[in-house]
PDB file of C-alpha atoms in Angstrom:
ATOM      1  CA  MET U   1     -24.148  13.122 -16.246  1.00 60.00           C
ATOM      2  CA  SER U   2     -24.043  11.117 -12.750  1.00 69.00           C
ATOM      3  CA  ASN U   3     -20.976  10.680 -10.752  1.00 87.00           C
ATOM      4  CA  LEU U   4     -20.696   7.058 -12.212  1.00 90.00           C
ATOM      5  CA  GLY U   5     -20.713   8.301 -15.725  1.00 91.00           C
ATOM      6  CA  LEU U   6     -18.444  11.002 -14.910  1.00 92.00           C
ATOM      7  CA  LEU U   7     -15.725   8.926 -13.366  1.00 94.00           C
ATOM      8  CA  GLN U   8     -16.003   6.026 -15.878  1.00 93.00           C
ATOM      9  CA  ASN U   9     -15.228   8.811 -18.605  1.00 94.00           C
ATOM     10  CA  ALA U  10     -12.311   9.760 -16.524  1.00 96.00           C
ATOM     11  CA  PHE U  11     -11.034   6.237 -16.161  1.00 95.00           C
ATOM     12  CA  ALA U  12     -11.678   5.665 -20.016  1.00 93.00           C
ATOM     13  CA  THR U  13      -8.949   8.088 -20.812  1.00 93.00           C
ATOM     14  CA  ASN U  14      -6.356   5.917 -19.169  1.00 92.00           C
ATOM     15  CA  ASN U  15      -4.981   9.143 -18.423  1.00 94.00           C
ATOM     16  CA  LEU U  16      -3.460   9.384 -14.704  1.00 95.00           C
ATOM     17  CA  ARG U  17      -3.861  13.267 -14.297  1.00 96.00           C
ATOM     18  CA  THR U  18      -7.592  12.874 -15.759  1.00 97.00           C
ATOM     19  CA  ILE U  19      -8.364  10.264 -13.289  1.00 97.00           C
ATOM     20  CA  CYS U  20      -7.082  11.829 -10.187  1.00 96.00           C
ATOM     21  CA  LYS U  21      -8.526  15.311 -11.054  1.00 96.00           C
ATOM     22  CA  ALA U  22     -11.990  13.625 -11.267  1.00 96.00           C
ATOM     23  CA  ILE U  23     -11.678  11.935  -8.098  1.00 97.00           C
ATOM     24  CA  ASP U  24     -10.402  15.206  -6.401  1.00 96.00           C
ATOM     25  CA  ASP U  25     -13.160  16.911  -7.611  1.00 95.00           C
ATOM     26  CA  GLU U  26     -15.578  14.183  -6.246  1.00 95.00           C
ATOM     27  CA  ILE U  27     -13.879  14.252  -2.736  1.00 96.00           C
ATOM     28  CA  SER U  28     -14.196  18.046  -2.694  1.00 94.00           C
ATOM     29  CA  ARG U  29     -18.035  17.659  -2.873  1.00 94.00           C
ATOM     30  CA  GLN U  30     -18.291  15.670   0.390  1.00 94.00           C
ATOM     31  CA  SER U  31     -19.988  17.188   3.125  1.00 94.00           C
ATOM     32  CA  SER U  32     -17.660  16.266   5.902  1.00 95.00           C
ATOM     33  CA  ILE U  33     -13.942  15.815   4.786  1.00 95.00           C
ATOM     34  CA  ALA U  34     -12.801  14.616   8.580  1.00 95.00           C
ATOM     35  CA  GLU U  35     -15.583  12.072   8.510  1.00 96.00           C
ATOM     36  CA  PHE U  36     -14.299  10.953   4.926  1.00 96.00           C
ATOM     37  CA  CYS U  37     -10.707  10.457   5.875  1.00 96.00           C
ATOM     38  CA  GLN U  38     -11.922   8.598   8.889  1.00 95.00           C
ATOM     39  CA  LEU U  39     -13.849   6.055   6.784  1.00 94.00           C
ATOM     40  CA  ALA U  40     -11.000   5.852   4.170  1.00 94.00           C
ATOM     41  CA  LYS U  41      -8.166   5.473   6.911  1.00 93.00           C
ATOM     42  CA  VAL U  42      -6.180   8.188   5.517  1.00 93.00           C
ATOM     43  CA  ASN U  43      -5.218  11.484   7.188  1.00 93.00           C
ATOM     44  CA  ARG U  44      -6.407  14.657   5.628  1.00 93.00           C
ATOM     45  CA  THR U  45      -2.729  15.597   4.524  1.00 93.00           C
ATOM     46  CA  THR U  46      -2.620  12.416   2.781  1.00 91.00           C
ATOM     47  CA  LEU U  47      -6.078  12.678   1.226  1.00 93.00           C
ATOM     48  CA  PHE U  48      -5.458  16.156  -0.375  1.00 90.00           C
ATOM     49  CA  ARG U  49      -2.243  15.503  -1.593  1.00 92.00           C
ATOM     50  CA  ALA U  50      -2.803  11.814  -3.111  1.00 92.00           C
ATOM     51  CA  PHE U  51      -4.703  12.984  -6.059  1.00 95.00           C
ATOM     52  CA  ARG U  52      -2.856  16.454  -6.628  1.00 93.00           C
ATOM     53  CA  ARG U  53       0.502  15.101  -6.877  1.00 92.00           C
ATOM     54  CA  ARG U  54       2.421  14.340 -10.348  1.00 90.00           C
ATOM     55  CA  GLN U  55       2.776  10.695  -9.530  1.00 90.00           C
ATOM     56  CA  GLY U  56      -0.789  10.264  -8.192  1.00 93.00           C
ATOM     57  CA  THR U  57      -1.377   7.926  -5.315  1.00 95.00           C
ATOM     58  CA  GLY U  58      -0.832   4.126  -4.394  1.00 95.00           C
ATOM     59  CA  LEU U  59      -3.225   1.455  -5.454  1.00 96.00           C
ATOM     60  CA  GLU U  60      -4.503   0.734  -2.002  1.00 96.00           C
ATOM     61  CA  THR U  61      -5.299   4.480  -1.240  1.00 96.00           C
ATOM     62  CA  MET U  62      -7.296   4.713  -4.632  1.00 97.00           C
ATOM     63  CA  MET U  63      -9.134   1.366  -3.642  1.00 96.00           C
ATOM     64  CA  ARG U  64      -9.947   2.823  -0.229  1.00 96.00           C
ATOM     65  CA  VAL U  65     -11.184   6.518  -1.363  1.00 96.00           C
ATOM     66  CA  LEU U  66     -13.214   4.838  -4.329  1.00 96.00           C
ATOM     67  CA  GLU U  67     -14.830   2.473  -1.540  1.00 95.00           C
ATOM     68  CA  VAL U  68     -15.730   5.448   0.444  1.00 95.00           C
ATOM     69  CA  LEU U  69     -17.114   7.270  -2.418  1.00 95.00           C
ATOM     70  CA  GLY U  70     -19.352   4.302  -3.385  1.00 95.00           C
ATOM     71  CA  PHE U  71     -17.158   2.796  -6.160  1.00 96.00           C
ATOM     72  CA  ARG U  72     -14.874  -0.300  -6.833  1.00 97.00           C
ATOM     73  CA  LEU U  73     -12.282  -0.727  -9.609  1.00 97.00           C
ATOM     74  CA  ALA U  74     -12.641  -3.173 -12.141  1.00 97.00           C
ATOM     75  CA  VAL U  75     -10.590  -3.936 -15.124  1.00 97.00           C
ATOM     76  CA  THR U  76     -11.841  -4.110 -18.888  1.00 94.00           C
ATOM     77  CA  ALA U  77     -10.413  -4.216 -22.221  1.00 91.00           C
ATOM     78  CA  LYS U  78      -9.540  -0.942 -23.688  1.00 84.00           C
ATOM     79  CA  GLY U  79     -12.658   1.164 -24.926  1.00 66.00           C
ATOM     80  CA  GLN U  80     -15.200  -0.996 -23.313  1.00 60.00           C
ATOM     81  CA  VAL U  81     -17.258  -0.666 -19.990  1.00 54.00           C
ATOM     82  CA  ASP U  82     -18.962  -3.808 -18.754  1.00 51.00           C
ATOM     83  CA  GLY U  83     -17.844  -5.375 -22.207  1.00 50.00           C
ATOM     84  CA  LYS U  84     -19.518  -2.366 -24.352  1.00 52.00           C
ATOM     85  CA  PRO U  85     -17.649  -0.255 -26.582  1.00 48.00           C
ATOM     86  CA  ILE U  86     -17.757   3.388 -25.521  1.00 45.00           C
ATOM     87  CA  ALA U  87     -17.466   6.140 -28.048  1.00 43.00           C
ATOM     88  CA  ASP U  88     -15.326   8.540 -25.840  1.00 43.00           C
ATOM     89  CA  ALA U  89     -12.312   6.134 -24.902  1.00 42.00           C
ATOM     90  CA  SER U  90      -9.251   7.853 -26.199  1.00 43.00           C
ATOM     91  CA  ALA U  91      -5.566   6.725 -26.168  1.00 43.00           C
ATOM     92  CA  PRO U  92      -3.267   8.102 -23.534  1.00 44.00           C
ATOM     93  CA  LYS U  93      -0.860  11.000 -24.616  1.00 45.00           C
ATOM     94  CA  GLY U  94       2.511  10.577 -26.007  1.00 41.00           C
ATOM     95  CA  GLY U  95       1.815   7.996 -28.658  1.00 40.00           C
ATOM     96  CA  VAL U  96      -0.674   5.044 -29.369  1.00 38.00           C
ATOM     97  CA  LEU U  97       0.578   1.796 -28.152  1.00 40.00           C
ATOM     98  CA  GLU U  98       0.916  -1.439 -30.257  1.00 43.00           C
ATOM     99  CA  LYS U  99      -2.648  -3.151 -30.691  1.00 45.00           C
ATOM    100  CA  ALA U 100      -2.905  -5.762 -28.047  1.00 47.00           C
ATOM    101  CA  TYR U 101      -5.285  -8.718 -27.827  1.00 61.00           C
ATOM    102  CA  PRO U 102      -6.158  -8.793 -23.932  1.00 76.00           C
ATOM    103  CA  ASP U 103      -7.212 -12.327 -22.419  1.00 86.00           C
ATOM    104  CA  PRO U 104     -10.655 -11.812 -20.914  1.00 91.00           C
ATOM    105  CA  GLU U 105      -9.867 -14.301 -18.254  1.00 94.00           C
ATOM    106  CA  VAL U 106      -6.935 -11.841 -16.858  1.00 94.00           C
ATOM    107  CA  ALA U 107      -9.842  -9.173 -16.630  1.00 96.00           C
ATOM    108  CA  ARG U 108     -12.137 -11.096 -14.899  1.00 96.00           C
ATOM    109  CA  ARG U 109      -9.556 -12.332 -12.487  1.00 96.00           C
ATOM    110  CA  LEU U 110      -8.338  -8.958 -11.614  1.00 97.00           C
ATOM    111  CA  THR U 111     -11.970  -7.530 -11.396  1.00 97.00           C
ATOM    112  CA  GLU U 112     -12.652 -10.492  -8.863  1.00 97.00           C
ATOM    113  CA  ALA U 113      -9.627  -9.696  -6.601  1.00 97.00           C
ATOM    114  CA  LEU U 114     -10.599  -5.738  -6.619  1.00 97.00           C
ATOM    115  CA  ASN U 115     -14.114  -6.871  -5.668  1.00 95.00           C
ATOM    116  CA  SER U 116     -12.733  -8.329  -2.456  1.00 93.00           C
ATOM    117  CA  SER U 117     -11.597  -4.868  -1.468  1.00 91.00           C
ATOM    118  CA  ASN U 118      -8.354  -6.501  -0.272  1.00 94.00           C
ATOM    119  CA  VAL U 119      -4.974  -5.119  -1.855  1.00 95.00           C
ATOM    120  CA  ARG U 120      -3.107  -8.559  -1.306  1.00 95.00           C
ATOM    121  CA  PRO U 121      -5.094 -10.747  -3.784  1.00 96.00           C
ATOM    122  CA  VAL U 122      -4.857  -7.915  -6.124  1.00 96.00           C
ATOM    123  CA  ILE U 123      -1.068  -7.876  -6.193  1.00 96.00           C
ATOM    124  CA  GLY U 124      -1.012 -11.512  -6.397  1.00 95.00           C
ATOM    125  CA  VAL U 125      -2.853 -11.594  -9.636  1.00 95.00           C
ATOM    126  CA  PHE U 126      -0.877  -8.727 -11.108  1.00 95.00           C
ATOM    127  CA  ALA U 127       2.488 -10.732 -10.119  1.00 93.00           C
ATOM    128  CA  GLU U 128       1.094 -14.075 -11.864  1.00 93.00           C
ATOM    129  CA  VAL U 129       0.092 -12.071 -15.039  1.00 92.00           C
ATOM    130  CA  LEU U 130       3.677 -10.467 -15.079  1.00 89.00           C
ATOM    131  CA  ARG U 131       5.125 -14.153 -14.661  1.00 88.00           C
ATOM    132  CA  LYS U 132       3.027 -15.514 -17.755  1.00 87.00           C
ATOM    133  CA  GLN U 133       4.613 -12.798 -19.979  1.00 84.00           C
ATOM    134  CA  ASP U 134       6.898 -13.888 -22.600  1.00 80.00           C
ATOM    135  CA  ASN U 135       8.765 -10.578 -23.116  1.00 77.00           C
ATOM    136  CA  ILE U 136       8.876  -8.479 -20.068  1.00 77.00           C
ATOM    137  CA  ALA U 137      11.437  -6.157 -21.643  1.00 76.00           C
ATOM    138  CA  GLY U 138       9.122  -5.692 -24.776  1.00 76.00           C
ATOM    139  CA  LEU U 139       6.270  -5.092 -22.524  1.00 76.00           C
ATOM    140  CA  SER U 140       8.152  -2.568 -20.454  1.00 76.00           C
ATOM    141  CA  LYS U 141       9.039  -0.539 -23.595  1.00 77.00           C
ATOM    142  CA  LYS U 142       5.393   0.092 -23.899  1.00 78.00           C
ATOM    143  CA  THR U 143       5.443   1.957 -20.765  1.00 78.00           C
ATOM    144  CA  ILE U 144       7.754   4.662 -19.271  1.00 69.00           C
ATOM    145  CA  ARG U 145       8.737   2.044 -16.706  1.00 76.00           C
ATOM    146  CA  CYS U 146      11.741  -0.533 -16.724  1.00 78.00           C
ATOM    147  CA  ARG U 147      11.492  -4.185 -16.381  1.00 75.00           C
ATOM    148  CA  GLU U 148      12.730  -4.128 -12.776  1.00 79.00           C
ATOM    149  CA  THR U 149      10.137  -1.706 -11.590  1.00 80.00           C
ATOM    150  CA  PHE U 150       7.342  -3.814 -12.599  1.00 81.00           C
ATOM    151  CA  TYR U 151       9.114  -7.210 -10.855  1.00 79.00           C
ATOM    152  CA  ARG U 152       9.608  -4.957  -7.695  1.00 86.00           C
ATOM    153  CA  ALA U 153       6.367  -3.219  -7.648  1.00 87.00           C
ATOM    154  CA  PHE U 154       4.045  -6.318  -7.352  1.00 89.00           C
ATOM    155  CA  VAL U 155       5.674  -8.089  -4.645  1.00 87.00           C
ATOM    156  CA  TYR U 156       3.753  -8.366  -1.385  1.00 84.00           C
ATOM    157  CA  PRO U 157       3.820  -6.697   1.086  1.00 88.00           C
ATOM    158  CA  ARG U 158       5.183  -3.790  -1.312  1.00 90.00           C
ATOM    159  CA  VAL U 159       2.031  -1.888  -2.501  1.00 93.00           C
ATOM    160  CA  PRO U 160       2.695  -0.641  -6.103  1.00 94.00           C
ATOM    161  CA  ARG U 161       1.421   2.888  -7.152  1.00 94.00           C
ATOM    162  CA  PHE U 162      -1.825   3.143  -8.924  1.00 97.00           C
ATOM    163  CA  SER U 163       0.086   4.618 -12.092  1.00 94.00           C
ATOM    164  CA  THR U 164       2.393   1.608 -11.953  1.00 93.00           C
ATOM    165  CA  ALA U 165      -0.947  -0.745 -12.192  1.00 95.00           C
ATOM    166  CA  LEU U 166      -2.589   1.721 -14.771  1.00 95.00           C
ATOM    167  CA  SER U 167       0.738   1.588 -17.106  1.00 92.00           C
ATOM    168  CA  LEU U 168       0.932  -2.135 -17.058  1.00 92.00           C
ATOM    169  CA  LEU U 169      -2.792  -2.610 -17.701  1.00 93.00           C
ATOM    170  CA  ASP U 170      -2.439  -0.236 -20.700  1.00 91.00           C
ATOM    171  CA  ALA U 171       0.577  -2.141 -22.162  1.00 89.00           C
ATOM    172  CA  LEU U 172      -1.419  -5.428 -21.854  1.00 91.00           C
ATOM    173  CA  GLY U 173      -4.605  -3.885 -23.723  1.00 92.00           C
ATOM    174  CA  PHE U 174      -6.537  -3.266 -20.420  1.00 94.00           C
ATOM    175  CA  THR U 175      -7.698  -0.244 -18.610  1.00 94.00           C
ATOM    176  CA  PHE U 176      -9.157   0.511 -15.279  1.00 97.00           C
ATOM    177  CA  THR U 177     -13.155   1.187 -15.034  1.00 96.00           C
ATOM    178  CA  ILE U 178     -15.248   1.736 -12.046  1.00 95.00           C
ATOM    179  CA  CYS U 179     -18.550   0.242 -10.990  1.00 95.00           C
ATOM    180  CA  ARG U 180     -20.872   0.824  -8.124  1.00 94.00           C
ATOM    181  CA  VAL U 181     -20.544  -0.887  -4.705  1.00 92.00           C
ATOM    182  CA  PRO U 182     -23.554  -2.833  -4.126  1.00 87.00           C
ATOM    183  CA  ARG U 183     -26.091  -0.904  -1.687  1.00 78.00           C
ATOM    184  CA  TYR U 184     -26.178  -3.975   0.882  1.00 73.00           C
ATOM    185  CA  GLU U 185     -22.439  -3.844   1.159  1.00 75.00           C
ATOM    186  CA  ARG U 186     -22.226   0.050   1.918  1.00 66.00           C
ATOM    187  CA  HIS U 187     -22.955   0.066   5.439  1.00 52.00           C
ATOM    188  CA  ARG U 188     -21.187  -2.975   6.462  1.00 55.00           C
ATOM    189  CA  LYS U 189     -18.417  -2.245   8.861  1.00 48.00           C
ATOM    190  CA  PRO U 190     -15.705  -4.864   8.074  1.00 42.00           C
ATOM    191  CA  SER U 191     -12.502  -5.085  10.377  1.00 40.00           C
ATOM    192  CA  THR U 192      -9.354  -3.493   8.731  1.00 41.00           C
ATOM    193  CA  SER U 193      -7.962  -7.055   8.681  1.00 39.00           C
ATOM    194  CA  THR U 194     -10.369  -8.128   6.135  1.00 39.00           C
ATOM    195  CA  LEU U 195     -11.120  -5.027   4.478  1.00 44.00           C
ATOM    196  CA  PHE U 196      -7.485  -4.189   3.525  1.00 46.00           C
ATOM    197  CA  GLY U 197      -5.419  -7.092   4.036  1.00 43.00           C
ATOM    198  CA  ASP U 198      -1.848  -5.299   4.985  1.00 41.00           C
ATOM    199  CA  GLU U 199      -3.403  -3.524   8.031  1.00 43.00           C
ATOM    200  CA  SER U 200      -2.652  -6.687  10.064  1.00 40.00           C
ATOM    201  CA  ALA U 201       0.715  -6.895   8.467  1.00 40.00           C
ATOM    202  CA  ASN U 202       1.508  -3.283   9.526  1.00 39.00           C
ATOM    203  CA  HIS U 203       0.087  -3.949  13.008  1.00 41.00           C
ATOM    204  CA  ALA U 204       2.294  -7.051  13.251  1.00 37.00           C
ATOM    205  CA  GLU U 205       5.492  -5.245  11.969  1.00 37.00           C
ATOM    206  CA  ALA U 206       5.117  -2.113  14.529  1.00 38.00           C
ATOM    207  CA  ALA U 207       4.605  -5.070  17.303  1.00 40.00           C
ATOM    208  CA  ALA U 208       7.954  -6.559  16.137  1.00 38.00           C
ATOM    209  CA  ASP U 209       9.817  -3.379  15.695  1.00 38.00           C
ATOM    210  CA  ARG U 210       8.510  -2.452  19.731  1.00 43.00           C
ATOM    211  CA  ALA U 211       9.582  -5.790  20.871  1.00 40.00           C
ATOM    212  CA  LEU U 212      13.029  -5.449  19.573  1.00 37.00           C
ATOM    213  CA  ASP U 213      13.197  -2.040  21.013  1.00 39.00           C
ATOM    214  CA  LEU U 214      12.652  -3.481  24.466  1.00 40.00           C
ATOM    215  CA  SER U 215      14.879  -6.245  23.914  1.00 38.00           C
ATOM    216  CA  VAL U 216      17.894  -4.332  22.590  1.00 38.00           C
ATOM    217  CA  PRO U 217      18.819  -1.644  25.232  1.00 40.00           C
ATOM    218  CA  ALA U 218      19.692   1.782  23.424  1.00 40.00           C
ATOM    219  CA  ILE U 219      23.359   3.057  23.313  1.00 36.00           C
ATOM    220  CA  GLY U 220      24.522   4.586  26.539  1.00 41.00           C
ATOM    221  CA  HIS U 221      21.867   3.037  28.566  1.00 41.00           C
ATOM    222  CA  ARG U 222      22.490  -0.299  30.745  1.00 43.00           C
ATOM    223  CA  PRO U 223      19.763  -2.854  31.402  1.00 43.00           C
ATOM    224  CA  ALA U 224      18.585  -3.634  35.177  1.00 44.00           C
ATOM    225  CA  HIS U 225      20.193  -7.133  35.159  1.00 44.00           C
ATOM    226  CA  THR U 226      23.661  -5.665  34.253  1.00 44.00           C
ATOM    227  CA  LEU U 227      23.530  -2.997  36.855  1.00 44.00           C
ATOM    228  CA  LEU U 228      22.742  -5.596  39.485  1.00 46.00           C
ATOM    229  CA  ILE U 229      25.780  -7.707  38.444  1.00 49.00           C
ATOM    230  CA  ALA U 230      27.842  -4.664  38.520  1.00 50.00           C
ATOM    231  CA  SER U 231      26.680  -3.714  42.157  1.00 51.00           C
ATOM    232  CA  GLU U 232      27.439  -7.319  43.136  1.00 55.00           C
ATOM    233  CA  ARG U 233      30.733  -7.052  41.965  1.00 55.00           C
ATOM    234  CA  GLN U 234      31.585  -3.962  43.573  1.00 57.00           C
ATOM    235  CA  ARG U 235      30.164  -5.247  46.925  1.00 55.00           C
ATOM    236  CA  SER U 236      32.550  -8.524  46.424  1.00 55.00           C
ATOM    237  CA  ASN U 237      35.576  -6.468  45.727  1.00 56.00           C
ATOM    238  CA  ARG U 238      35.090  -4.385  48.824  1.00 55.00           C
ATOM    239  CA  ARG U 239      35.086  -7.371  51.205  1.00 53.00           C
ATOM    240  CA  PRO U 240      38.822  -8.381  50.536  1.00 50.00           C
ATOM    241  CA  SER U 241      39.779  -4.700  51.164  1.00 47.00           C
ATOM    242  CA  HIS U 242      38.157  -4.684  54.554  1.00 46.00           C
ATOM    243  CA  ARG U 243      39.844  -7.998  55.644  1.00 46.00           C
ATOM    244  CA  LEU U 244      43.360  -6.747  54.604  1.00 42.00           C
ATOM    245  CA  LYS U 245      42.630  -3.701  56.551  1.00 45.00           C
ATOM    246  CA  SER U 246      41.829  -5.861  59.853  1.00 44.00           C
ATOM    247  CA  THR U 247      44.765  -8.152  59.552  1.00 43.00           C
ATOM    248  CA  SER U 248      47.173  -5.283  59.200  1.00 43.00           C
ATOM    249  CA  GLY U 249      45.464  -3.897  62.359  1.00 45.00           C
ATOM    250  CA  VAL U 250      46.388  -6.766  64.453  1.00 41.00           C
ATOM    251  CA  LYS U 251      49.804  -7.131  63.223  1.00 42.00           C
ATOM    252  CA  ALA U 252      50.221  -3.433  64.354  1.00 41.00           C
ATOM    253  CA  SER U 253      48.904  -4.316  67.850  1.00 39.00           C
ATOM    254  CA  VAL U 254      51.109  -7.280  68.358  1.00 31.00           C
TER     255      VAL U 254
END
């Protein structure tokens, strides 16, 4: 079976550990982990831990890693890949969820956002889907996450964990799948600001922090203009004392 088929089967299970293990196995087959990390813009430690931790990895890291492997996430109804039923799709462990009738328009919009390789529109579509739900409390009961978790998770610039997105889709009757990145797009070198939208935001935030550090002196350190004012005051305080001494000297001589 091809790599695409193996990964599609893993995603069809809707099981986080199965999905992460399949991706971890695919990463281990790469010829150069250092080059892979550079392309995915993650460090080696993050890469090795991302798919071996119990809670999995973030949605953006998942998107980046799959992109380097030559795949992209897509959304489809449960038990289907590209609109066709598949025989080996199974329900997640821990009980079968209530039967849902997913809106194909939701799957289309999410897939379109995921196809942009930009995490920001993906979060925006998820947030819009949540706002349209009549019963968020009932939706959260189908998952292991509370209602507040969903509200907090899909607010940019906060990036949700992949497991949170997986649980929400599962409760709505959808599932993630993957498709190949078109060959003509694999060799493009887009800037980080267009490939993943939060990069520019992170750089801007870091620049703001550096500016704040420069404008606000650390405790125990006095800025240069304060030292200049202090030295001027010291000199001005000394002058009256010299005049008093010279005056006293004149009186004594008289």
